Amino acid sequence: MELAYYSDYAVRLVNTEEPARNKDSLTSVEAVRELFGAASQMARRANDADVTRLRSVRARLRAVFAAADSGDHTQAVDLLNSLLLEFPVSPQISGHDHLDETGSPRWHMHLADHPSNATAGYAAIAAMGLAFHLTEFGADRLGLCQASPCRNAYLDTSTNRSRRYCSDRCATRANVAAYRARKRLETERSADTGRTADSSQDSSTPTER
């Protein structure tokens, strides 16, 4: 499994909460296990305590995205480094389930999942994956959706670093809202122009003697 894959762990965890909508889907052990995926050994270790622990990690990861999104890349790196120090990873070379045309393993880096608890395992993978993405592509590739009130986290993989929304749905909603705002402004300006013209015409009328 390539390290780039692991950056999505951070996005998935952050997006279990929508603060502006007062929504939180990380409310049970089952929700924790869904984050890992059914095949993960760490998922089977999850218990009630991991709900609270992962929520704490989630807040710290959101802070990384928020700092990067605001342009404070040094702060984003500092916050991410603190997670890396607290939740170290155990990298290993693996070749399972990846064979080339000759039947030989395709060797790749894999993050071993044998931590003390489920949260430590998930946090280590999420932080390392995000760190890899940041150092490989840049801190400006970490963002929060600009379609209010969404603010979901995303990783910008566009060729021109132009992504501003977490999904096509949010992009469409934001574009529609911007279009309607422009139309309202045009209507208001047109009405103001009409009132100004009427006022100017009244003031230019000769006074009767």
GROMACS .gro file of N, CA and C in nm, residues 14-24 58 62 149-152:
model
   51
   14VAL      N    1  -1.159   1.386   0.988
   14VAL     CA    2  -1.202   1.526   1.003
   14VAL      C    3  -1.346   1.544   0.959
   15ASN      N    4  -1.382   1.478   0.851
   15ASN     CA    5  -1.515   1.499   0.793
   15ASN      C    6  -1.626   1.418   0.859
   16THR      N    7  -1.595   1.353   0.971
   16THR     CA    8  -1.703   1.291   1.049
   16THR      C    9  -1.779   1.395   1.128
   17GLU      N   10  -1.727   1.517   1.128
   17GLU     CA   11  -1.794   1.625   1.200
   17GLU      C   12  -1.817   1.744   1.107
   18GLU      N   13  -1.936   1.805   1.119
   18GLU     CA   14  -1.968   1.928   1.047
   18GLU      C   15  -2.006   2.032   1.152
   19PRO      N   16  -1.909   2.104   1.206
   19PRO     CA   17  -1.934   2.197   1.318
   19PRO      C   18  -2.042   2.300   1.289
   20ALA      N   19  -2.041   2.358   1.170
   20ALA     CA   20  -2.137   2.463   1.139
   20ALA      C   21  -2.280   2.410   1.133
   21ARG      N   22  -2.295   2.280   1.106
   21ARG     CA   23  -2.428   2.219   1.101
   21ARG      C   24  -2.460   2.144   1.229
   22ASN      N   25  -2.366   2.146   1.325
   22ASN     CA   26  -2.385   2.077   1.452
   22ASN      C   27  -2.411   1.928   1.429
   23LYS      N   28  -2.334   1.867   1.337
   23LYS     CA   29  -2.349   1.725   1.305
   23LYS      C   30  -2.220   1.651   1.340
   24ASP      N   31  -2.235   1.531   1.392
   24ASP     CA   32  -2.121   1.448   1.429
   24ASP      C   33  -2.161   1.302   1.410
   58ARG      N   34  -0.927   1.418   1.597
   58ARG     CA   35  -0.999   1.486   1.488
   58ARG      C   36  -0.987   1.637   1.498
   62ARG      N   37  -0.816   1.877   1.221
   62ARG     CA   38  -0.889   1.989   1.161
   62ARG      C   39  -0.808   2.118   1.175
  149PRO      N   40  -2.227   2.630   0.470
  149PRO     CA   41  -2.154   2.607   0.595
  149PRO      C   42  -2.074   2.477   0.598
  150CYS      N   43  -2.037   2.422   0.484
  150CYS     CA   44  -1.976   2.289   0.478
  150CYS      C   45  -1.846   2.279   0.558
  151ARG      N   46  -1.738   2.339   0.508
  151ARG     CA   47  -1.607   2.339   0.572
  151ARG      C   48  -1.549   2.199   0.592
  152ASN      N   49  -1.582   2.108   0.502
  152ASN     CA   50  -1.519   1.976   0.504
  152ASN      C   51  -1.374   1.988   0.457
   0.00000   0.00000   0.00000
